[in-house]
C-alpha positions as protocol buffer text, in pm:
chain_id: "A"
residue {
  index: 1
  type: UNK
  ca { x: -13686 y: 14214 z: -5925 }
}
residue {
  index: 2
  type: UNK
  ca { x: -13933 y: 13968 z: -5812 }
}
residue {
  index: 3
  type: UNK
  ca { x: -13821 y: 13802 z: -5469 }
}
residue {
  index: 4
  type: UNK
  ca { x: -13857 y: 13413 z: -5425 }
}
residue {
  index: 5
  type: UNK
  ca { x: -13893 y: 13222 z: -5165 }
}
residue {
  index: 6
  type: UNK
  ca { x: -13741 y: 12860 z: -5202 }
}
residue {
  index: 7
  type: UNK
  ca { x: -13863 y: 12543 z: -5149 }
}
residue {
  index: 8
  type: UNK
  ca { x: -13768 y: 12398 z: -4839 }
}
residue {
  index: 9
  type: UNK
  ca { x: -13633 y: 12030 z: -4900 }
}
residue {
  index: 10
  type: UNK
  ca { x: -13598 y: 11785 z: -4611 }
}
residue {
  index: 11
  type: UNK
  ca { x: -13251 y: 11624 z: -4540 }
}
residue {
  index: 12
  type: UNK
  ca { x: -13294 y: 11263 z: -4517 }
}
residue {
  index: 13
  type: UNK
  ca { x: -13008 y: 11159 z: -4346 }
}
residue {
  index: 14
  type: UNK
  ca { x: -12876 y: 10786 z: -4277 }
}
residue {
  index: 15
  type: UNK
  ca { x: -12547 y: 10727 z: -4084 }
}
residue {
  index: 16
  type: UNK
  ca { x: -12262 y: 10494 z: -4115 }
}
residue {
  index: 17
  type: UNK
  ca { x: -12018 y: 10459 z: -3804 }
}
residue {
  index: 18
  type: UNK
  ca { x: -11687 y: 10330 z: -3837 }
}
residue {
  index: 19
  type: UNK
  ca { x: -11618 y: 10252 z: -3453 }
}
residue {
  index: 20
  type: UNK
  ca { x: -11902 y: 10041 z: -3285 }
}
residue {
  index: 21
  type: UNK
  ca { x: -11881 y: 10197 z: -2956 }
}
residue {
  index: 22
  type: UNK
  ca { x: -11884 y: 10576 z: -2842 }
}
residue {
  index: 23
  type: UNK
  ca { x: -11727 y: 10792 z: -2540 }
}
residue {
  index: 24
  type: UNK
  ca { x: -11898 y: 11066 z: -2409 }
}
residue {
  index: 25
  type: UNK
  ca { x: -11753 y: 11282 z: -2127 }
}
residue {
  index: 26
  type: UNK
  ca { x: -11827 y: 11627 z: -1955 }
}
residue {
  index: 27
  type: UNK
  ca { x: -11512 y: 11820 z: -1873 }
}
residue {
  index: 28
  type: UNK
  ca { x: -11556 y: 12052 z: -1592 }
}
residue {
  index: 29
  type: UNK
  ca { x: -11394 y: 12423 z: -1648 }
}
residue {
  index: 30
  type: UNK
  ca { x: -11028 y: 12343 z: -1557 }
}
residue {
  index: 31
  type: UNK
  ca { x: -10730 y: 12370 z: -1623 }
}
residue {
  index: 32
  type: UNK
  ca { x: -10737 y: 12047 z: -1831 }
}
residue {
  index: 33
  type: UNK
  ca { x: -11023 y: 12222 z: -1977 }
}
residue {
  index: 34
  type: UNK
  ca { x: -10934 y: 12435 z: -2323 }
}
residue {
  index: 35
  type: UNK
  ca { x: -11263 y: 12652 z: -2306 }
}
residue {
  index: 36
  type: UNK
  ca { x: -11423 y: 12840 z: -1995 }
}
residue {
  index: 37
  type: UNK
  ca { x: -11722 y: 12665 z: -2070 }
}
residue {
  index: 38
  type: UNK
  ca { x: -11846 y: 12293 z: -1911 }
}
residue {
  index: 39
  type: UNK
  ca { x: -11816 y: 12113 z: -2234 }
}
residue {
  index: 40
  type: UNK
  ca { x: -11946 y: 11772 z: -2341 }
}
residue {
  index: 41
  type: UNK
  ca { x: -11630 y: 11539 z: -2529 }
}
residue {
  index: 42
  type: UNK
  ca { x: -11872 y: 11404 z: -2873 }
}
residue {
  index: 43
  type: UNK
  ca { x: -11530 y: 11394 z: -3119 }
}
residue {
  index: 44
  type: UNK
  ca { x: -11621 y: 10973 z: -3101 }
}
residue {
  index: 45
  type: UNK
  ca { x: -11889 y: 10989 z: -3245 }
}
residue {
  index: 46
  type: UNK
  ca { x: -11921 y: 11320 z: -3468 }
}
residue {
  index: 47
  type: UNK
  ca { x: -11537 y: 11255 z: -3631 }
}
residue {
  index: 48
  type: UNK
  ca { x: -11628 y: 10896 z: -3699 }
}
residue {
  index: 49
  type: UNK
  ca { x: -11992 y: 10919 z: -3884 }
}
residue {
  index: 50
  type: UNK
  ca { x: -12033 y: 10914 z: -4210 }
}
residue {
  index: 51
  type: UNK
  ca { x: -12326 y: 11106 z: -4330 }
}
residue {
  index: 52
  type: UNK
  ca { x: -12523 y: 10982 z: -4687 }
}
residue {
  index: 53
  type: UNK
  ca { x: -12895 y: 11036 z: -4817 }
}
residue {
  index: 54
  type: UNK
  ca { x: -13091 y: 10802 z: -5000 }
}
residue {
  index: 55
  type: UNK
  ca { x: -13324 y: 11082 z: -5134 }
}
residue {
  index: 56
  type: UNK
  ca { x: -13151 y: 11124 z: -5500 }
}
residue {
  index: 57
  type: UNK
  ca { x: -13308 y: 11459 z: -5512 }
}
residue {
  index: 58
  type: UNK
  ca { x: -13090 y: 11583 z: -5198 }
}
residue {
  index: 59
  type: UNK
  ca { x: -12784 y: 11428 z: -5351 }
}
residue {
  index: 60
  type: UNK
  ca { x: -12799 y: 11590 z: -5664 }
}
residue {
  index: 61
  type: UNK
  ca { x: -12856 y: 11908 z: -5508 }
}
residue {
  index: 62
  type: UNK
  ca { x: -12541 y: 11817 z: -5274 }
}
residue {
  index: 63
  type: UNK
  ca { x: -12334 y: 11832 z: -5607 }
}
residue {
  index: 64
  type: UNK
  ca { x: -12505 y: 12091 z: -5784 }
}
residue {
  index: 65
  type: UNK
  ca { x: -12454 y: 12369 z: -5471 }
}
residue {
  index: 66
  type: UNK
  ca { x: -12087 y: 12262 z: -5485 }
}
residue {
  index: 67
  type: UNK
  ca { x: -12079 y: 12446 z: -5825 }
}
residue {
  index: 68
  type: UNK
  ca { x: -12255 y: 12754 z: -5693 }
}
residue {
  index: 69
  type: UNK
  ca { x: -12131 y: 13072 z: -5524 }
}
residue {
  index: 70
  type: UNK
  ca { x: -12470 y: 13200 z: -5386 }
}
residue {
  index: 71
  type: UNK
  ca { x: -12525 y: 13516 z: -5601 }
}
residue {
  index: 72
  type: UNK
  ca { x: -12910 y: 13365 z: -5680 }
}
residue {
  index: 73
  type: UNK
  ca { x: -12980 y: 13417 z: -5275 }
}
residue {
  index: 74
  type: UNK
  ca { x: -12972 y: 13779 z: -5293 }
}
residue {
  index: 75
  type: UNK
  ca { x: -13357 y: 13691 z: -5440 }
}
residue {
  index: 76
  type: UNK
  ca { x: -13455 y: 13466 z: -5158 }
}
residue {
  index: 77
  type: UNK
  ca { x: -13658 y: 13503 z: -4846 }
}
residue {
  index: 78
  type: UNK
  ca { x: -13688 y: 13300 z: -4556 }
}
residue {
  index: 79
  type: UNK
  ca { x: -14056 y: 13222 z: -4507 }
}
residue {
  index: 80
  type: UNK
  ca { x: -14200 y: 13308 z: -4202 }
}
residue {
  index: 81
  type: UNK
  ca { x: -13854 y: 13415 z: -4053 }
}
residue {
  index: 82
  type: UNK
  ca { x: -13794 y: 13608 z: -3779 }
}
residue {
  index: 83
  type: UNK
  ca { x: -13530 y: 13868 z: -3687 }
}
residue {
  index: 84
  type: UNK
  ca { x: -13302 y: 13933 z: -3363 }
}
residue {
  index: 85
  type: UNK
  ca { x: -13064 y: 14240 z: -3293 }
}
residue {
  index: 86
  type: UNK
  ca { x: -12697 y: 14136 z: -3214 }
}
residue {
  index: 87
  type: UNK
  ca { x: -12338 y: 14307 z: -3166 }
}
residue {
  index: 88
  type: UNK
  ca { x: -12093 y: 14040 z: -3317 }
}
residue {
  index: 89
  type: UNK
  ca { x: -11750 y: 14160 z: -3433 }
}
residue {
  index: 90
  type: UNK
  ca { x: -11501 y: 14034 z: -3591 }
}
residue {
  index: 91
  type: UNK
  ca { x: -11190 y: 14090 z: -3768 }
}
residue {
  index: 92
  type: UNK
  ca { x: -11179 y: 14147 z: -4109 }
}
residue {
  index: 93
  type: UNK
  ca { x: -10951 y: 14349 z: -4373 }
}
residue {
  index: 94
  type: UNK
  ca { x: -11133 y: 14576 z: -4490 }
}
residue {
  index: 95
  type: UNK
  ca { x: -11237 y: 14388 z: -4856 }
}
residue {
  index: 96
  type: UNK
  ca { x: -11595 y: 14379 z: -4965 }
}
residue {
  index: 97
  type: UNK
  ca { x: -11740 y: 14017 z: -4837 }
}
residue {
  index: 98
  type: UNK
  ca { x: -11837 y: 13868 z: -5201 }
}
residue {
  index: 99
  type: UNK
  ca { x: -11886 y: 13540 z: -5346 }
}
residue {
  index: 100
  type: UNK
  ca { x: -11860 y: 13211 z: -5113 }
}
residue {
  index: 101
  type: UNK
  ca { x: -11640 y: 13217 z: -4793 }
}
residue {
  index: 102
  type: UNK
  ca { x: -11684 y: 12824 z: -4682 }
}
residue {
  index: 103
  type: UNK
  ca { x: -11832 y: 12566 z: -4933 }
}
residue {
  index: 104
  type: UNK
  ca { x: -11884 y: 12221 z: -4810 }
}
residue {
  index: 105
  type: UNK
  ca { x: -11637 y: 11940 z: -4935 }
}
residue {
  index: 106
  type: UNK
  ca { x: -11820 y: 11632 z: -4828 }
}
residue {
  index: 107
  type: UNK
  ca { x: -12156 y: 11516 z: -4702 }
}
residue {
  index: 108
  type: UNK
  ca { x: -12070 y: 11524 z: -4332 }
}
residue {
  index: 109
  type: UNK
  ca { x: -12013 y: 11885 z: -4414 }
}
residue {
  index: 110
  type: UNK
  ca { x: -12369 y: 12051 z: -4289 }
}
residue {
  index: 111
  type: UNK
  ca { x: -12293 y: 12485 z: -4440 }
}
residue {
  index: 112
  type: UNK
  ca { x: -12217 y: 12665 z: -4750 }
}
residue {
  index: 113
  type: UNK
  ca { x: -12141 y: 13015 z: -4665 }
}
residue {
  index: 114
  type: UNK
  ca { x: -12181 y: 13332 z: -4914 }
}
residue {
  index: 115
  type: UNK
  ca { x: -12160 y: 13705 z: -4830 }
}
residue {
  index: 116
  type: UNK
  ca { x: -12338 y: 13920 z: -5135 }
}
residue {
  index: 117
  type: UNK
  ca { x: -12456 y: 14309 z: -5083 }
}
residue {
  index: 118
  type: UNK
  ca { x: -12375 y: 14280 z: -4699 }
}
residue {
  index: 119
  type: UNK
  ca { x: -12589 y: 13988 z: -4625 }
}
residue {
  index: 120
  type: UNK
  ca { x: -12426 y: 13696 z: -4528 }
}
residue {
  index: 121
  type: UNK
  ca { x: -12599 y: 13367 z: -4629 }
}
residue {
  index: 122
  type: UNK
  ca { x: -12592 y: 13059 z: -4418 }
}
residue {
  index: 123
  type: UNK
  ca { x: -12702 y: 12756 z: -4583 }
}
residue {
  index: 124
  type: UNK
  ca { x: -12759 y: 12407 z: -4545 }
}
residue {
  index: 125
  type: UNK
  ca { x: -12511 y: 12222 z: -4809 }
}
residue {
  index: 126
  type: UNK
  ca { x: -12782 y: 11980 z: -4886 }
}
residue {
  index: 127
  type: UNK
  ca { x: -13053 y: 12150 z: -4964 }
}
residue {
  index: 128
  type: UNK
  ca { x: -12949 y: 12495 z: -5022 }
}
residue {
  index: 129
  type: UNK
  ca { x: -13199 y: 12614 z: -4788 }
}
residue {
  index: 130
  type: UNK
  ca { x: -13105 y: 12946 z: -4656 }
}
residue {
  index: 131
  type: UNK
  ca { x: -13096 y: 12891 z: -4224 }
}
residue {
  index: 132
  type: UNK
  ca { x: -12944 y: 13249 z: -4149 }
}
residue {
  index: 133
  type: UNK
  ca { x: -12878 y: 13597 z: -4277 }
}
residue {
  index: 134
  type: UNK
  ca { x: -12664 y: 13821 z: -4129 }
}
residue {
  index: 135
  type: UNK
  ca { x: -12694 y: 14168 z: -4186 }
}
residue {
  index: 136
  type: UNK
  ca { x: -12315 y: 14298 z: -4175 }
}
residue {
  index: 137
  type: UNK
  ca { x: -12125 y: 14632 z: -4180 }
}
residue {
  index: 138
  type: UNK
  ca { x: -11782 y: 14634 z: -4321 }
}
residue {
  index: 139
  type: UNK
  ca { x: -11446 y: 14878 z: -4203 }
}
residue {
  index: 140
  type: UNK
  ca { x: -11146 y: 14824 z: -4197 }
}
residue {
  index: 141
  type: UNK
  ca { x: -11027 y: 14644 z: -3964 }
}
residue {
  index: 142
  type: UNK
  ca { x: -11352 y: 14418 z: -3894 }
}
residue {
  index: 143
  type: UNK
  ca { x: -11685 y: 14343 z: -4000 }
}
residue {
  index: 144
  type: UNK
  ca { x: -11977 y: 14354 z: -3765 }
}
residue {
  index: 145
  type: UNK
  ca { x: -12338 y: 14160 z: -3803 }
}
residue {
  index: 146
  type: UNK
  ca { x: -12582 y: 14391 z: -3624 }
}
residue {
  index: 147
  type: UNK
  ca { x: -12889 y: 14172 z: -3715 }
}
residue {
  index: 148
  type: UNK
  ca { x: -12991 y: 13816 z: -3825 }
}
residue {
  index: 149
  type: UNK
  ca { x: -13299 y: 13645 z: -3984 }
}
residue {
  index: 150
  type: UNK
  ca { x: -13337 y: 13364 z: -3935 }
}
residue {
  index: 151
  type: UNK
  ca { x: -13605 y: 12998 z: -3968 }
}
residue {
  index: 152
  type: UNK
  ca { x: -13819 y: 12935 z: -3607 }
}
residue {
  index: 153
  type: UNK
  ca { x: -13725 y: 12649 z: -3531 }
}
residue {
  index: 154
  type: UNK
  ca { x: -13851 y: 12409 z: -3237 }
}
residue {
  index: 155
  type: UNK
  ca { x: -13561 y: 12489 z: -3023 }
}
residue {
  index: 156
  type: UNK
  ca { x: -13495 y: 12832 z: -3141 }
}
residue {
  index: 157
  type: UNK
  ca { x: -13863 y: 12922 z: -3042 }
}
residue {
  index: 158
  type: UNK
  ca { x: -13792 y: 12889 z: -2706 }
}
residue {
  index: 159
  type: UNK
  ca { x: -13428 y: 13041 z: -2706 }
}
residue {
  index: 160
  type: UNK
  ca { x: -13322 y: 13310 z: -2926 }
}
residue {
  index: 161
  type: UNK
  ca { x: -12959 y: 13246 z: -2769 }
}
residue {
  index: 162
  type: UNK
  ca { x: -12895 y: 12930 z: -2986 }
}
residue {
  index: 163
  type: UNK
  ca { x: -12946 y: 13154 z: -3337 }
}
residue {
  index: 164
  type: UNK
  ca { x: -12692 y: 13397 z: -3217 }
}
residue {
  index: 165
  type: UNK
  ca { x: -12391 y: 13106 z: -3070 }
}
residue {
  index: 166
  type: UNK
  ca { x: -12498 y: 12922 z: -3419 }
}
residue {
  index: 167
  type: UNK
  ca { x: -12428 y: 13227 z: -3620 }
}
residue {
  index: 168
  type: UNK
  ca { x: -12080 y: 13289 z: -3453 }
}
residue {
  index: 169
  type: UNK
  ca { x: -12021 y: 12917 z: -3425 }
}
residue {
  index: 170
  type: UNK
  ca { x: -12048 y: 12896 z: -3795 }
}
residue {
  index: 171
  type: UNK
  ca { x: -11839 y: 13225 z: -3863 }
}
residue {
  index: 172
  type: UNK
  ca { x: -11554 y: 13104 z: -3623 }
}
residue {
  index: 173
  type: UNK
  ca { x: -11494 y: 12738 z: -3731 }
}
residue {
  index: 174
  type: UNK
  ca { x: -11596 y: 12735 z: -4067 }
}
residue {
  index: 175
  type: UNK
  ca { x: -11483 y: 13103 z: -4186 }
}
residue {
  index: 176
  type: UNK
  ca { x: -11153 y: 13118 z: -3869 }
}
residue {
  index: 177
  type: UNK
  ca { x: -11117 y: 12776 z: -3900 }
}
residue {
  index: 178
  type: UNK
  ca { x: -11110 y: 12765 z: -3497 }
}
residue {
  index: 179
  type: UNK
  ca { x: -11173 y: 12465 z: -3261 }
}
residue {
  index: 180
  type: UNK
  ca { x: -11460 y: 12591 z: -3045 }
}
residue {
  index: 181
  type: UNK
  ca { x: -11785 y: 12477 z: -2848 }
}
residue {
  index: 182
  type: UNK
  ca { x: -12128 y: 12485 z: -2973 }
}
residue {
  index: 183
  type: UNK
  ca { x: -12445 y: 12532 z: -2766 }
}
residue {
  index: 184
  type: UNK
  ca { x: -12728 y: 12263 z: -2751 }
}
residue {
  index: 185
  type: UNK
  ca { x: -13061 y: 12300 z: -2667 }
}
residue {
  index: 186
  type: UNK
  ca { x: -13166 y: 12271 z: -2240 }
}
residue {
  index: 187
  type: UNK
  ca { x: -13394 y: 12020 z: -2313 }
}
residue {
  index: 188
  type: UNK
  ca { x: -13128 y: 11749 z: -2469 }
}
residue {
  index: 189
  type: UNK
  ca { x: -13009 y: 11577 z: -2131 }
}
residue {
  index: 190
  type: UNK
  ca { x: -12903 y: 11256 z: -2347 }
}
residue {
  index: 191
  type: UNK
  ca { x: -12552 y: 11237 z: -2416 }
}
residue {
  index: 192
  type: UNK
  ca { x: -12602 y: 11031 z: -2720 }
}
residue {
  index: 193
  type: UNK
  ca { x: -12903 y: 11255 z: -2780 }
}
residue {
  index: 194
  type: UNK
  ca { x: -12677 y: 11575 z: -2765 }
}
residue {
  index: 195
  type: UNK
  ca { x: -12448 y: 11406 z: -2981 }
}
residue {
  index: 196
  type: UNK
  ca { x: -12700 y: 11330 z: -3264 }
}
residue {
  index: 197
  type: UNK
  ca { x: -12839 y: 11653 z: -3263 }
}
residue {
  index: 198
  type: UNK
  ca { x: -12463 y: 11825 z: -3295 }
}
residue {
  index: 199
  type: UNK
  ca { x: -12366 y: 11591 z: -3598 }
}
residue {
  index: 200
  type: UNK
  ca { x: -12731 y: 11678 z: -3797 }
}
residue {
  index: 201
  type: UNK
  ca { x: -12655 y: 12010 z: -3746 }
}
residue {
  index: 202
  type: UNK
  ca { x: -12240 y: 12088 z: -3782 }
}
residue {
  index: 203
  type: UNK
  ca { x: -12133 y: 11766 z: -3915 }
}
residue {
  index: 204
  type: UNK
  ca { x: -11761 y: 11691 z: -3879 }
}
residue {
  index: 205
  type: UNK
  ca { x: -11736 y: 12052 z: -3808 }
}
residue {
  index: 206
  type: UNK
  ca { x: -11815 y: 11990 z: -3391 }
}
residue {
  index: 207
  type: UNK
  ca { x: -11612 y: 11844 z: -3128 }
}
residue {
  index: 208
  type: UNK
  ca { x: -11754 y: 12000 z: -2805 }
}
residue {
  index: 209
  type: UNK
  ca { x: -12083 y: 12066 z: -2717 }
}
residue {
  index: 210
  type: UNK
  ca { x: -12217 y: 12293 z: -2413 }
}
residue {
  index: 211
  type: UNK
  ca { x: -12548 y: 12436 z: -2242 }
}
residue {
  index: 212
  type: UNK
  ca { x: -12354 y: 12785 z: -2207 }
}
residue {
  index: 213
  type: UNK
  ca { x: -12378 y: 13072 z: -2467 }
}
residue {
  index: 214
  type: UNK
  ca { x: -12060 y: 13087 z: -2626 }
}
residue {
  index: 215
  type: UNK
  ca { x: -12020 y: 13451 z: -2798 }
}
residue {
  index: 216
  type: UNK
  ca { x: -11787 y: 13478 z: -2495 }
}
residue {
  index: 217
  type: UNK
  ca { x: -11574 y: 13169 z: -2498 }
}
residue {
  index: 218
  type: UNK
  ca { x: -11228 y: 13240 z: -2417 }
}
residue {
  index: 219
  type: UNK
  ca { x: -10993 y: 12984 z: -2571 }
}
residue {
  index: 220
  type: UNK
  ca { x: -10723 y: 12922 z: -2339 }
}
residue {
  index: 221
  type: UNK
  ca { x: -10327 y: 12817 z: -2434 }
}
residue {
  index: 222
  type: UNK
  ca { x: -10204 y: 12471 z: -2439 }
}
């Protein structure tokens, strides 16, 4: 079977706000802190933008992919990708991971998520193109992703970290449905940059941002 490579499409994205003003605050690790991370407050502006293209190419293939449950991936490549070792666990019951495990409901949702022939796809929910692929192993108590492929990217280039906290970002608020920090790049030192950067890539789907890694973030009780 002949494998394709797909088209990458850009996401032209134009925002609407719903609050004219925006509050940005670092919270130190403490105890009024819920992560053991130093974490940047963005919820004002990312869970008040609304997200829309004016590309009518993008937005029909916004609606289309909302129809789709990835099988036609298991023929795509990622051009020019590269490919990092990891150790991510999680737990899991045991089932094969088949068919799509988060699909986006809106525009300000940024992933579509499929697992086919133990490859899990990550993919951006306006385009389709395909970001990530995980490489998993399934028992039965957990699955584990012992390798990822994924696009260079600008940032990415420079640290290999951001693929892997992007990868278990995804996997812990979109497929645990979990409140969590994401990592941002060193060189954003903008708030509102930082902020910009979170929504074009998670959406709705990010509240806190941090320079840390986070495969280690401990979530602490309220």
């Amino acid at each position: 079977m002949f494998r394709l490579f797909k088209k990458k499409v850009k996401e032209s994205e134009t925002f609407q706000n719903d609050r004219p003003e925006y509050e940005f605050t670092w919270q130190e690790i403490s105890e009024h802190n819920p992560f053991n991370k130093r974490i940047l407050d963005i919820r004002s502006f990312t869970q008040h933008i609304l997200a829309f293209t004016k590309d009518k190419y993008v937005a029909e293939l916004f609606n289309k992919q909302r129809h789709s449950i990835g099988k036609e991936l298991t023929n795509t490549k990622i051009p020019g990708s590269k490919t990092i070792s990891v150790n991510l666990i999680y737990p899991h019951n045991g089932l094969k991971i088949e068919g799509s495990a988060y699909k986006a409901k809106c525009m300000e949702d940024k992933w579509d998520i499929y697992g086919w022939d133990n490859i899990i796809y990550f993919t951006r929910s306006w385009t389709g193109e395909v970001v990530y692929k995980a490489f998993i192993s399934v028992s039965d108590n957990n699955f584990e992703i012992n390798k990822i492929e994924y696009i260079p990217d600008e940032y990415n280039e420079n640290d290999q970290s951001l693929v892997v906290s992007n990868v278990h970002f995804l996997i812990k608020t979109l497929a645990f449905n979990a409140i969590y920090p994401h990592k941002v790049p060193m060189v954003l030192i903008n708030d509102k940059d930082i902020a910009l950067y979170s929504f074009s890539q998670f959406g709705h789907n990010c509240w806190y941002a941090t320079y840390d890694d986070i495969v280690d973030v401990i979530v602490k009780n309220s």
